[in-house]
Amino acid sequence: MNEKLNSILFSHGFNYQNNEQSLYEKLFSSIAKAIIEKKLNKGYKLPSTRLLAQDLNLSRSTVLKAYEILCIEKYISAVHGSGYFVNDIQAKKIKYSLKTPVKHSPKTNDEVHVYPEISKRAKQFRRCVSIMNRSEHRGIAFRPGLPPLDIFPVRQWQHLMNNYWKDVTYSDLSYRDALGLDGLRKNIANYLKIYRNIQCDYKQVIIVTGSLHSLAILGDLLLDEGDEVIVENPTYANALAIFKSLKAKIIPTQIDTEGMSLESIKNIKLKKPKLIYTTPSNQYPTGIQMSLKRRLELLDWANKKNCLIIEDDYDHEFSNWNNPITSIFGLDTGNRVIYQGTFNKLLHPSIRLGYLIVPTNFIDDLKAMYEQTLRFVSPVTQKVMSDFIEKDYLNQHLRKVVQISNERRAFFIDCFKNCFEKDVNIHPLNNGLHLIAKLPEYMDDVEISNFLGSQEIVAFPYSKYFIKNRRQNGLVMGFSSVSKPVIKQNLEKMARLFNDHYSLKG
């Protein structure tokens, strides 16, 4: 590493002794501060992640995380085939560093503003945001978890929306029940009775905006610092980020051919596990469906350990269409299962609508939390969704979605195999709305994901779904959100970019 950057980093606070921050946070803070103070000017080329990791005696993943946050915060930019370069931040509104608040550059020489520090909890959320798989690019190919957006019945929805405003009363415009409209809660309960054989009182149904909203609510309700949460490994990275942000202790379990294996943690000394988080219908991201035998074992274990199960049935419509297995909630006789589902992956994400089914003893506590914090699920959207279910539009749309998704899955797999060489293999999953492209070990999936994203192609790095150790290398890719011609066009573009990028890197 050149002496200039070496000197700048250590003069701006980068050290190994400060234990209040992780190493990637220290590196991010030091580089950001140097850029803010113009010690690193526009156009300055940062060392490659491998070189900087070697010179600072850090892991390459640590440097990648720091660079990723710097890119997100727009302190630096990644340039295809060239490296990372410092941006012009003259017009950028400077944000706080992870360690201490940064003084804003004054407009005059005699006025400097200093602001209070953010809370410890906010700092923890900021630290954990890098765990999430997310993309700021507007492109939808090949973002995982998206349904066929182009077949959503916009006119039906618009007609229901027009009917709502035509028939609306003044009382409809007032505050409504914090947990959701009764009509929608009843229709969701009936819908799940038909499609998942779930029997529940509609008052147990709570309306949310989606899976992350559900987990944030449940985390606030149930978790204190240090509480043990058992999760699958690999798992939904965004769920993992929430649990870590709430300072839960994560206990990873292995995945075998039957799903989550509690046998893999039998030698771990657990104090008092509080939650089990699982995606049994279609394990995210491996696509393995948990067996009936394993579901019953999981319930028995939870009863013995006095802990709760969060069953994230995020795409049950796709996973249980041909060979349905009873939900864990439906097998539960001890009121230990919290069931969560979403319409965002069935209709479209911008609808921001999902649901929880909770044991009755938690309803009053959740209502108290809602009334003080989270009253923002639009009653208009709820009413239209309720009518959409009641008029059988959801059932009709569901059948089209499953058909189109299956067709596009087969087309995507064939096209991918034609575009890529044999050392990049597509791994077809049994169910769901994504596939995994396995990469050779010498390739870095985080780096490839960032590069493709800069070219408006979204593919999430598979390694980020793993909690620790035994990480696998690949790209998690959606296939159903765009038409076959767009799939072909973008896969061909991706193959060209992929090959060019790695030929340049040598």
Short mmCIF file of C-alpha atoms in Angstrom, two decimals:
data_model
loop_
_atom_site.label_atom_id
_atom_site.label_comp_id
_atom_site.label_asym_id
_atom_site.label_seq_id
_atom_site.Cartn_x
_atom_site.Cartn_y
_atom_site.Cartn_z
CA MET A 1 0.00 0.00 0.00
CA ASN A 2 1.42 3.45 -0.76
CA GLU A 3 2.76 5.39 2.20
CA LYS A 4 0.28 8.25 1.80
CA LEU A 5 -2.82 6.16 2.47
CA ASN A 6 -1.04 4.17 5.16
CA SER A 7 -0.18 7.35 7.04
CA ILE A 8 -3.64 8.86 6.53
CA LEU A 9 -5.50 5.82 7.84
CA PHE A 10 -3.63 5.62 11.11
CA SER A 11 -3.70 9.39 11.63
CA HIS A 12 -7.51 9.27 11.26
CA GLY A 13 -8.16 6.77 13.95
CA PHE A 14 -7.66 3.35 12.37
CA ASN A 15 -6.24 1.01 15.00
CA TYR A 16 -6.70 -2.50 16.30
CA GLN A 17 -7.09 -1.65 19.98
CA ASN A 18 -10.39 0.23 19.92
CA ASN A 19 -12.93 -2.49 20.71
CA GLU A 20 -16.05 -0.33 20.41
CA GLN A 21 -16.15 -0.88 16.66
CA SER A 22 -15.56 -3.86 14.42
CA LEU A 23 -12.56 -3.70 12.08
CA TYR A 24 -14.59 -2.93 8.96
CA GLU A 25 -16.31 -0.05 10.81
CA LYS A 26 -12.94 1.35 11.88
CA LEU A 27 -11.65 1.14 8.32
CA PHE A 28 -14.81 2.75 6.90
CA SER A 29 -14.69 5.57 9.48
CA SER A 30 -11.01 6.29 8.87
CA ILE A 31 -11.33 6.44 5.07
CA ALA A 32 -14.57 8.48 5.23
CA LYS A 33 -12.98 10.99 7.61
CA ALA A 34 -9.95 11.33 5.34
CA ILE A 35 -12.24 12.01 2.36
CA ILE A 36 -14.33 14.53 4.32
CA GLU A 37 -11.19 16.40 5.39
CA LYS A 38 -9.85 16.38 1.79
CA LYS A 39 -6.83 14.25 2.70
CA LEU A 40 -8.01 11.92 -0.09
CA ASN A 41 -9.17 13.98 -3.05
CA LYS A 42 -11.52 13.32 -5.94
CA GLY A 43 -10.16 10.68 -8.30
CA TYR A 44 -7.74 9.13 -5.82
CA LYS A 45 -7.57 5.39 -6.50
CA LEU A 46 -7.83 3.20 -3.45
CA PRO A 47 -5.80 -0.02 -3.28
CA SER A 48 -7.52 -3.22 -4.36
CA THR A 49 -9.33 -5.09 -1.61
CA ARG A 50 -6.75 -7.89 -1.71
CA LEU A 51 -3.79 -5.50 -1.44
CA LEU A 52 -5.30 -3.42 1.36
CA ALA A 53 -6.25 -6.55 3.29
CA GLN A 54 -2.71 -7.86 2.93
CA ASP A 55 -1.06 -4.60 3.99
CA LEU A 56 -3.31 -4.10 7.02
CA ASN A 57 -3.32 -7.78 7.97
CA LEU A 58 -7.11 -7.94 7.65
CA SER A 59 -9.42 -10.46 6.04
CA ARG A 60 -10.52 -9.52 2.54
CA SER A 61 -14.17 -9.67 3.60
CA THR A 62 -13.45 -6.93 6.17
CA VAL A 63 -12.08 -4.61 3.47
CA LEU A 64 -14.96 -5.51 1.11
CA LYS A 65 -17.51 -4.56 3.78
CA ALA A 66 -15.79 -1.22 4.39
CA TYR A 67 -15.64 -0.47 0.64
CA GLU A 68 -19.26 -1.55 0.21
CA ILE A 69 -20.46 0.94 2.83
CA LEU A 70 -18.26 3.68 1.33
CA CYS A 71 -19.90 2.99 -2.06
CA ILE A 72 -23.40 3.01 -0.53
CA GLU A 73 -22.68 6.32 1.21
CA LYS A 74 -21.22 7.59 -2.10
CA TYR A 75 -17.78 8.44 -0.68
CA ILE A 76 -16.25 6.24 -3.40
CA SER A 77 -17.30 4.60 -6.67
CA ALA A 78 -16.45 1.22 -8.15
CA VAL A 79 -15.33 1.51 -11.78
CA HIS A 80 -15.56 -1.61 -13.93
CA GLY A 81 -12.15 -3.10 -14.62
CA SER A 82 -10.29 -0.26 -12.87
CA GLY A 83 -10.97 -0.26 -9.14
CA TYR A 84 -12.33 2.08 -6.47
CA PHE A 85 -12.04 5.86 -6.74
CA VAL A 86 -12.79 8.74 -4.37
CA ASN A 87 -15.84 10.83 -5.31
CA ASP A 88 -16.25 14.57 -5.27
CA ILE A 89 -18.14 15.11 -2.01
CA GLN A 90 -18.29 18.89 -2.15
CA ALA A 91 -22.05 18.82 -2.70
CA LYS A 92 -22.63 15.78 -0.52
CA LYS A 93 -24.39 16.20 2.81
CA ILE A 94 -21.94 14.54 5.18
CA LYS A 95 -23.42 11.88 7.46
CA TYR A 96 -22.20 10.87 10.92
CA SER A 97 -19.41 8.36 11.23
CA LEU A 98 -20.04 5.09 12.98
CA LYS A 99 -17.96 6.10 16.00
CA THR A 100 -18.66 9.77 16.69
CA PRO A 101 -20.66 12.56 15.06
CA VAL A 102 -18.83 14.41 12.30
CA LYS A 103 -18.92 18.19 12.22
CA HIS A 104 -20.67 19.53 9.15
CA SER A 105 -18.54 21.75 6.98
CA PRO A 106 -19.53 25.30 7.92
CA LYS A 107 -20.73 27.73 5.31
CA THR A 108 -18.84 30.49 7.11
CA ASN A 109 -15.57 30.57 9.02
CA ASP A 110 -17.18 31.55 12.32
CA GLU A 111 -19.95 28.93 12.65
CA VAL A 112 -19.57 25.20 13.28
CA HIS A 113 -22.51 22.92 14.13
CA VAL A 114 -22.10 19.84 16.31
CA TYR A 115 -25.02 17.45 16.84
CA PRO A 116 -25.86 14.88 19.53
CA GLU A 117 -24.81 11.30 18.99
CA ILE A 118 -27.35 8.81 17.79
CA SER A 119 -28.53 6.13 20.21
CA LYS A 120 -26.64 2.89 20.85
CA ARG A 121 -29.52 1.02 19.25
CA ALA A 122 -29.33 3.13 16.09
CA LYS A 123 -25.58 2.54 15.93
CA GLN A 124 -26.19 -1.20 16.17
CA PHE A 125 -28.68 -1.06 13.28
CA ARG A 126 -26.17 0.96 11.26
CA ARG A 127 -23.45 -1.62 11.92
CA CYS A 128 -25.67 -4.50 10.83
CA VAL A 129 -27.07 -2.96 7.65
CA SER A 130 -24.16 -4.42 5.67
CA ILE A 131 -25.40 -7.93 6.55
CA MET A 132 -28.50 -7.37 4.43
CA ASN A 133 -28.81 -8.35 0.82
CA ARG A 134 -30.24 -5.31 -0.89
CA SER A 135 -29.82 -3.24 -4.01
CA GLU A 136 -30.36 0.43 -4.73
CA HIS A 137 -30.52 -0.17 -8.48
CA ARG A 138 -33.90 0.23 -10.14
CA GLY A 139 -33.50 -2.79 -12.38
CA ILE A 140 -35.66 -5.82 -11.63
CA ALA A 141 -33.70 -8.46 -13.56
CA PHE A 142 -32.66 -10.65 -11.75
CA ARG A 143 -33.72 -9.52 -8.28
CA PRO A 144 -34.70 -12.51 -6.09
CA GLY A 145 -38.19 -12.75 -4.63
CA LEU A 146 -40.11 -10.87 -7.29
CA PRO A 147 -43.27 -12.39 -8.84
CA PRO A 148 -44.25 -11.87 -12.51
CA LEU A 149 -44.86 -8.14 -12.20
CA ASP A 150 -46.06 -7.75 -15.78
CA ILE A 151 -49.17 -9.89 -15.27
CA PHE A 152 -50.56 -8.11 -12.20
CA PRO A 153 -54.23 -7.23 -12.93
CA VAL A 154 -53.85 -3.47 -12.69
CA ARG A 155 -57.32 -2.72 -14.07
CA GLN A 156 -59.05 -4.99 -11.57
CA TRP A 157 -57.17 -3.31 -8.73
CA GLN A 158 -57.95 0.15 -10.11
CA HIS A 159 -61.63 -0.75 -10.40
CA LEU A 160 -61.72 -1.86 -6.75
CA MET A 161 -59.90 1.29 -5.73
CA ASN A 162 -62.41 3.47 -7.61
CA ASN A 163 -65.27 1.63 -5.92
CA TYR A 164 -63.73 2.32 -2.54
CA TRP A 165 -63.62 6.09 -3.10
CA LYS A 166 -67.06 6.09 -4.70
CA ASP A 167 -68.64 4.44 -1.65
CA VAL A 168 -66.40 5.85 1.09
CA THR A 169 -68.05 7.34 4.20
CA TYR A 170 -66.67 10.05 6.45
CA SER A 171 -66.16 7.50 9.22
CA ASP A 172 -63.94 5.46 6.87
CA LEU A 173 -61.53 8.40 6.82
CA SER A 174 -61.01 8.33 10.58
CA TYR A 175 -58.54 6.19 12.56
CA ARG A 176 -59.05 2.44 12.20
CA ASP A 177 -58.14 -0.61 14.24
CA ALA A 178 -54.36 -0.62 14.71
CA LEU A 179 -54.07 -4.35 14.01
CA GLY A 180 -55.92 -4.18 10.69
CA LEU A 181 -59.40 -4.00 9.18
CA ASP A 182 -61.68 -6.78 10.37
CA GLY A 183 -62.83 -7.52 6.81
CA LEU A 184 -59.29 -8.16 5.57
CA ARG A 185 -58.34 -10.17 8.66
CA LYS A 186 -61.39 -12.41 8.16
CA ASN A 187 -60.66 -12.89 4.45
CA ILE A 188 -57.01 -13.76 5.15
CA ALA A 189 -58.10 -16.30 7.77
CA ASN A 190 -60.45 -17.89 5.20
CA TYR A 191 -57.77 -17.79 2.49
CA LEU A 192 -55.26 -19.61 4.73
CA LYS A 193 -57.89 -22.16 5.74
CA ILE A 194 -58.27 -23.10 2.06
CA TYR A 195 -54.63 -22.90 0.91
CA ARG A 196 -52.71 -23.88 4.06
CA ASN A 197 -55.28 -25.78 6.14
CA ILE A 198 -54.73 -23.23 8.93
CA GLN A 199 -57.48 -22.88 11.51
CA CYS A 200 -57.35 -19.61 13.45
CA ASP A 201 -59.54 -16.87 14.86
CA TYR A 202 -59.41 -13.82 12.60
CA LYS A 203 -58.49 -11.76 15.68
CA GLN A 204 -55.14 -13.57 15.70
CA VAL A 205 -54.37 -12.09 12.25
CA ILE A 206 -52.34 -8.87 12.36
CA ILE A 207 -51.75 -6.78 9.24
CA VAL A 208 -48.16 -5.71 8.51
CA THR A 209 -46.26 -4.33 5.53
CA GLY A 210 -44.17 -7.44 4.90
CA SER A 211 -41.71 -9.97 6.32
CA LEU A 212 -39.16 -7.48 7.66
CA HIS A 213 -41.91 -5.49 9.35
CA SER A 214 -43.14 -8.72 10.96
CA LEU A 215 -39.69 -9.60 12.26
CA ALA A 216 -39.05 -6.08 13.57
CA ILE A 217 -42.33 -6.19 15.50
CA LEU A 218 -41.66 -9.66 16.89
CA GLY A 219 -38.11 -8.70 17.80
CA ASP A 220 -39.33 -5.72 19.79
CA LEU A 221 -41.98 -7.87 21.43
CA LEU A 222 -39.85 -10.84 22.41
CA LEU A 223 -36.10 -10.17 22.36
CA ASP A 224 -33.82 -8.67 24.95
CA GLU A 225 -30.06 -8.30 24.54
CA GLY A 226 -28.36 -11.68 24.68
CA ASP A 227 -31.49 -13.78 24.07
CA GLU A 228 -30.74 -16.87 22.00
CA VAL A 229 -32.30 -17.13 18.55
CA ILE A 230 -31.90 -20.36 16.59
CA VAL A 231 -31.71 -19.83 12.84
CA GLU A 232 -30.99 -21.88 9.75
CA ASN A 233 -27.56 -21.58 8.16
CA PRO A 234 -27.70 -20.30 5.45
CA THR A 235 -30.66 -18.04 6.17
CA TYR A 236 -32.54 -14.93 5.06
CA ALA A 237 -29.82 -12.31 5.44
CA ASN A 238 -32.24 -9.47 6.20
CA ALA A 239 -33.78 -11.42 9.08
CA LEU A 240 -30.32 -12.11 10.43
CA ALA A 241 -29.54 -8.38 10.32
CA ILE A 242 -32.62 -7.57 12.41
CA PHE A 243 -31.81 -10.18 15.06
CA LYS A 244 -28.21 -8.99 15.29
CA SER A 245 -29.32 -5.36 15.43
CA LEU A 246 -31.44 -6.27 18.46
CA LYS A 247 -28.28 -7.86 19.97
CA ALA A 248 -29.69 -11.36 20.07
CA LYS A 249 -27.27 -14.27 20.31
CA ILE A 250 -27.45 -16.18 17.03
CA ILE A 251 -27.32 -19.99 17.16
CA PRO A 252 -26.88 -21.35 13.60
CA THR A 253 -28.13 -24.81 12.63
CA GLN A 254 -27.17 -26.81 9.59
CA ILE A 255 -29.52 -27.65 6.72
CA ASP A 256 -29.78 -31.23 5.51
CA THR A 257 -32.10 -32.94 3.03
CA GLU A 258 -35.05 -32.64 5.45
CA GLY A 259 -34.49 -29.00 6.41
CA MET A 260 -33.35 -27.42 9.68
CA SER A 261 -31.36 -29.94 11.72
CA LEU A 262 -31.48 -29.42 15.49
CA GLU A 263 -29.14 -32.41 15.72
CA SER A 264 -26.37 -30.05 14.55
CA ILE A 265 -26.61 -28.01 17.79
CA LYS A 266 -27.00 -30.87 20.27
CA ASN A 267 -23.48 -30.30 21.62
CA ILE A 268 -23.96 -26.55 22.10
CA LYS A 269 -24.70 -25.47 25.67
CA LEU A 270 -27.84 -23.37 25.31
CA LYS A 271 -28.89 -21.19 28.21
CA LYS A 272 -32.49 -20.49 27.37
CA PRO A 273 -33.36 -20.37 23.65
CA LYS A 274 -36.22 -17.96 23.06
CA LEU A 275 -36.95 -18.14 19.33
CA ILE A 276 -36.53 -20.49 16.39
CA TYR A 277 -36.69 -18.78 13.00
CA THR A 278 -37.35 -21.08 10.05
CA THR A 279 -38.57 -21.02 6.42
CA PRO A 280 -39.88 -24.61 6.19
CA SER A 281 -41.97 -24.54 3.00
CA ASN A 282 -39.02 -23.36 0.92
CA GLN A 283 -35.87 -22.91 2.99
CA TYR A 284 -34.35 -19.58 2.08
CA PRO A 285 -32.13 -19.67 0.12
CA THR A 286 -31.44 -23.41 -0.44
CA GLY A 287 -35.01 -24.28 -1.54
CA ILE A 288 -35.22 -27.39 0.66
CA GLN A 289 -38.69 -28.24 1.94
CA MET A 290 -38.78 -29.34 5.57
CA SER A 291 -40.18 -32.84 5.97
CA LEU A 292 -43.28 -33.56 8.05
CA LYS A 293 -41.15 -35.65 10.41
CA ARG A 294 -38.75 -32.75 10.96
CA ARG A 295 -41.62 -30.31 11.59
CA LEU A 296 -42.98 -32.53 14.33
CA GLU A 297 -39.50 -32.89 15.84
CA LEU A 298 -39.12 -29.11 15.82
CA LEU A 299 -42.41 -28.63 17.65
CA ASP A 300 -41.48 -31.26 20.23
CA TRP A 301 -38.10 -29.62 20.83
CA ALA A 302 -39.70 -26.16 21.21
CA ASN A 303 -42.17 -27.50 23.76
CA LYS A 304 -39.39 -29.09 25.81
CA LYS A 305 -37.22 -25.95 25.68
CA ASN A 306 -40.16 -23.56 26.24
CA CYS A 307 -39.37 -21.44 23.20
CA LEU A 308 -41.37 -20.03 20.28
CA ILE A 309 -41.17 -20.77 16.55
CA ILE A 310 -41.45 -18.09 13.86
CA GLU A 311 -42.65 -19.87 10.71
CA ASP A 312 -41.85 -17.63 7.76
CA ASP A 313 -44.06 -19.06 4.99
CA TYR A 314 -43.01 -16.31 2.60
CA ASP A 315 -43.89 -18.07 -0.68
CA HIS A 316 -46.14 -20.93 0.33
CA GLU A 317 -48.26 -20.37 -2.78
CA PHE A 318 -45.34 -21.60 -4.93
CA SER A 319 -43.88 -24.17 -2.55
CA ASN A 320 -47.07 -26.03 -1.63
CA TRP A 321 -48.86 -26.05 -4.97
CA ASN A 322 -48.12 -29.61 -6.09
CA ASN A 323 -47.04 -31.43 -2.93
CA PRO A 324 -48.43 -29.50 0.03
CA ILE A 325 -47.20 -30.22 3.55
CA THR A 326 -49.16 -29.00 6.56
CA SER A 327 -47.70 -25.83 8.06
CA ILE A 328 -45.94 -26.01 11.43
CA PHE A 329 -48.66 -23.68 12.70
CA GLY A 330 -51.28 -26.19 11.62
CA LEU A 331 -49.48 -28.99 13.50
CA ASP A 332 -49.01 -26.96 16.66
CA THR A 333 -51.09 -27.88 19.71
CA GLY A 334 -49.18 -25.80 22.25
CA ASN A 335 -49.60 -22.25 20.85
CA ARG A 336 -45.86 -21.96 20.24
CA VAL A 337 -45.89 -20.97 16.56
CA ILE A 338 -46.08 -17.47 15.09
CA TYR A 339 -46.94 -17.65 11.39
CA GLN A 340 -45.99 -14.93 8.92
CA GLY A 341 -46.86 -14.49 5.27
CA THR A 342 -46.74 -11.77 2.66
CA PHE A 343 -48.60 -10.63 -0.47
CA ASN A 344 -45.52 -8.72 -1.64
CA LYS A 345 -44.02 -11.82 -3.28
CA LEU A 346 -47.33 -12.90 -4.79
CA LEU A 347 -48.68 -9.59 -6.15
CA HIS A 348 -45.90 -6.99 -6.14
CA PRO A 349 -43.58 -5.50 -3.45
CA SER A 350 -44.94 -1.96 -3.70
CA ILE A 351 -48.27 -3.13 -2.28
CA ARG A 352 -46.50 -3.41 1.13
CA LEU A 353 -48.93 -5.87 2.67
CA GLY A 354 -48.40 -8.97 4.77
CA TYR A 355 -49.77 -10.63 7.87
CA LEU A 356 -48.93 -12.36 11.12
CA ILE A 357 -50.89 -15.00 12.99
CA VAL A 358 -49.97 -14.91 16.68
CA PRO A 359 -51.01 -16.87 19.78
CA THR A 360 -53.88 -15.11 21.53
CA ASN A 361 -51.81 -14.26 24.62
CA PHE A 362 -49.66 -11.85 22.57
CA ILE A 363 -52.46 -9.86 20.90
CA ASP A 364 -52.88 -7.17 23.57
CA ASP A 365 -49.12 -6.59 23.82
CA LEU A 366 -48.78 -6.25 20.06
CA LYS A 367 -51.72 -3.88 19.93
CA ALA A 368 -50.11 -1.67 22.58
CA MET A 369 -46.90 -1.56 20.53
CA TYR A 370 -48.79 -0.79 17.32
CA GLU A 371 -50.78 2.04 18.82
CA GLN A 372 -47.60 3.75 19.99
CA THR A 373 -45.35 3.18 17.00
CA LEU A 374 -46.49 1.48 13.81
CA ARG A 375 -49.91 2.70 12.72
CA PHE A 376 -49.13 3.06 9.02
CA VAL A 377 -50.66 0.21 7.00
CA SER A 378 -53.04 2.08 4.70
CA PRO A 379 -56.73 1.28 5.36
CA VAL A 380 -57.40 1.96 1.65
CA THR A 381 -54.95 -0.74 0.57
CA GLN A 382 -56.36 -3.09 3.19
CA LYS A 383 -59.94 -2.61 1.98
CA VAL A 384 -59.03 -3.10 -1.67
CA MET A 385 -57.02 -6.23 -0.80
CA SER A 386 -59.97 -7.57 1.16
CA ASP A 387 -62.25 -7.09 -1.87
CA PHE A 388 -59.58 -8.61 -4.14
CA ILE A 389 -59.71 -11.81 -2.07
CA GLU A 390 -63.48 -11.78 -1.63
CA LYS A 391 -64.21 -11.47 -5.35
CA ASP A 392 -61.93 -14.43 -6.12
CA TYR A 393 -59.45 -12.25 -8.00
CA LEU A 394 -56.59 -13.46 -5.80
CA ASN A 395 -57.33 -17.10 -6.55
CA GLN A 396 -57.46 -16.40 -10.30
CA HIS A 397 -54.24 -14.39 -10.21
CA LEU A 398 -52.47 -17.01 -8.11
CA ARG A 399 -53.01 -19.69 -10.74
CA LYS A 400 -51.59 -17.42 -13.47
CA VAL A 401 -48.59 -16.52 -11.32
CA VAL A 402 -47.70 -20.17 -10.65
CA GLN A 403 -48.05 -21.07 -14.34
CA ILE A 404 -45.98 -18.13 -15.62
CA SER A 405 -43.32 -18.57 -12.94
CA ASN A 406 -42.83 -22.24 -13.85
CA GLU A 407 -42.52 -21.38 -17.54
CA ARG A 408 -39.98 -18.65 -16.89
CA ARG A 409 -38.01 -20.87 -14.51
CA ALA A 410 -37.51 -23.51 -17.23
CA PHE A 411 -36.63 -20.85 -19.82
CA PHE A 412 -34.15 -19.14 -17.47
CA ILE A 413 -32.33 -22.42 -16.73
CA ASP A 414 -32.00 -23.33 -20.42
CA CYS A 415 -30.87 -19.85 -21.38
CA PHE A 416 -28.35 -19.65 -18.53
CA LYS A 417 -26.76 -22.95 -19.55
CA ASN A 418 -26.41 -21.68 -23.11
CA CYS A 419 -24.82 -18.39 -22.02
CA PHE A 420 -22.30 -19.53 -19.41
CA GLU A 421 -19.37 -21.90 -19.43
CA LYS A 422 -19.44 -25.09 -17.40
CA ASP A 423 -17.46 -23.63 -14.48
CA VAL A 424 -20.48 -21.43 -13.63
CA ASN A 425 -23.36 -23.78 -12.92
CA ILE A 426 -27.02 -23.02 -12.27
CA HIS A 427 -28.43 -24.90 -9.30
CA PRO A 428 -32.17 -25.49 -9.84
CA LEU A 429 -34.17 -25.38 -6.61
CA ASN A 430 -37.36 -27.31 -6.02
CA ASN A 431 -39.56 -24.29 -5.40
CA GLY A 432 -39.63 -20.55 -4.96
CA LEU A 433 -38.79 -17.51 -7.03
CA HIS A 434 -35.01 -17.73 -7.26
CA LEU A 435 -32.16 -19.95 -8.40
CA ILE A 436 -28.51 -20.18 -7.34
CA ALA A 437 -25.61 -19.88 -9.77
CA LYS A 438 -22.61 -21.64 -8.19
CA LEU A 439 -19.24 -19.95 -8.77
CA PRO A 440 -15.69 -21.33 -8.59
CA GLU A 441 -13.86 -20.64 -5.32
CA TYR A 442 -11.37 -18.29 -6.95
CA MET A 443 -14.19 -15.85 -7.76
CA ASP A 444 -15.59 -13.42 -5.19
CA ASP A 445 -19.40 -13.35 -5.30
CA VAL A 446 -19.66 -10.05 -3.37
CA GLU A 447 -17.36 -8.33 -5.84
CA ILE A 448 -19.22 -9.82 -8.82
CA SER A 449 -22.59 -8.80 -7.34
CA ASN A 450 -21.40 -5.22 -6.89
CA PHE A 451 -20.04 -5.10 -10.41
CA LEU A 452 -23.20 -6.50 -12.00
CA GLY A 453 -25.27 -4.08 -9.93
CA SER A 454 -23.32 -1.15 -11.36
CA GLN A 455 -24.44 -2.44 -14.78
CA GLU A 456 -28.12 -2.61 -13.71
CA ILE A 457 -28.21 -6.39 -13.26
CA VAL A 458 -29.17 -7.54 -9.78
CA ALA A 459 -27.80 -10.78 -8.34
CA PHE A 460 -27.28 -11.23 -4.60
CA PRO A 461 -24.07 -12.85 -3.29
CA TYR A 462 -24.80 -16.32 -1.92
CA SER A 463 -22.03 -16.05 0.69
CA LYS A 464 -23.94 -13.32 2.53
CA TYR A 465 -26.69 -15.78 3.45
CA PHE A 466 -24.27 -17.77 5.62
CA ILE A 467 -23.76 -16.87 9.26
CA LYS A 468 -20.19 -18.05 9.68
CA ASN A 469 -17.70 -20.56 8.34
CA ARG A 470 -18.43 -22.96 5.49
CA ARG A 471 -19.67 -20.10 3.30
CA GLN A 472 -20.48 -21.03 -0.27
CA ASN A 473 -19.78 -18.96 -3.35
CA GLY A 474 -22.55 -18.07 -5.79
CA LEU A 475 -25.21 -15.67 -7.01
CA VAL A 476 -28.87 -15.78 -5.94
CA MET A 477 -31.00 -14.75 -8.90
CA GLY A 478 -34.70 -14.25 -9.52
CA PHE A 479 -36.24 -15.37 -12.79
CA SER A 480 -39.97 -14.59 -12.85
CA SER A 481 -40.24 -10.80 -12.69
CA VAL A 482 -39.58 -10.18 -16.40
CA SER A 483 -40.63 -11.72 -19.73
CA LYS A 484 -38.67 -14.38 -21.62
CA PRO A 485 -37.14 -11.92 -24.15
CA VAL A 486 -35.91 -9.73 -21.29
CA ILE A 487 -34.52 -12.79 -19.48
CA LYS A 488 -32.57 -13.79 -22.60
CA GLN A 489 -31.33 -10.25 -23.27
CA ASN A 490 -30.11 -9.72 -19.70
CA LEU A 491 -28.50 -13.14 -19.36
CA GLU A 492 -26.56 -12.55 -22.58
CA LYS A 493 -25.50 -9.13 -21.29
CA MET A 494 -24.53 -10.64 -17.96
CA ALA A 495 -22.42 -13.33 -19.63
CA ARG A 496 -20.56 -10.70 -21.71
CA LEU A 497 -19.91 -8.51 -18.67
CA PHE A 498 -18.91 -11.49 -16.59
CA ASN A 499 -16.38 -12.75 -19.11
CA ASP A 500 -14.99 -9.28 -19.88
CA HIS A 501 -14.63 -8.45 -16.21
CA TYR A 502 -12.65 -11.55 -15.42
CA SER A 503 -10.51 -11.40 -18.52
CA LEU A 504 -9.49 -7.88 -17.46
CA LYS A 505 -8.69 -9.08 -13.95
CA GLY A 506 -6.55 -11.86 -15.35
#
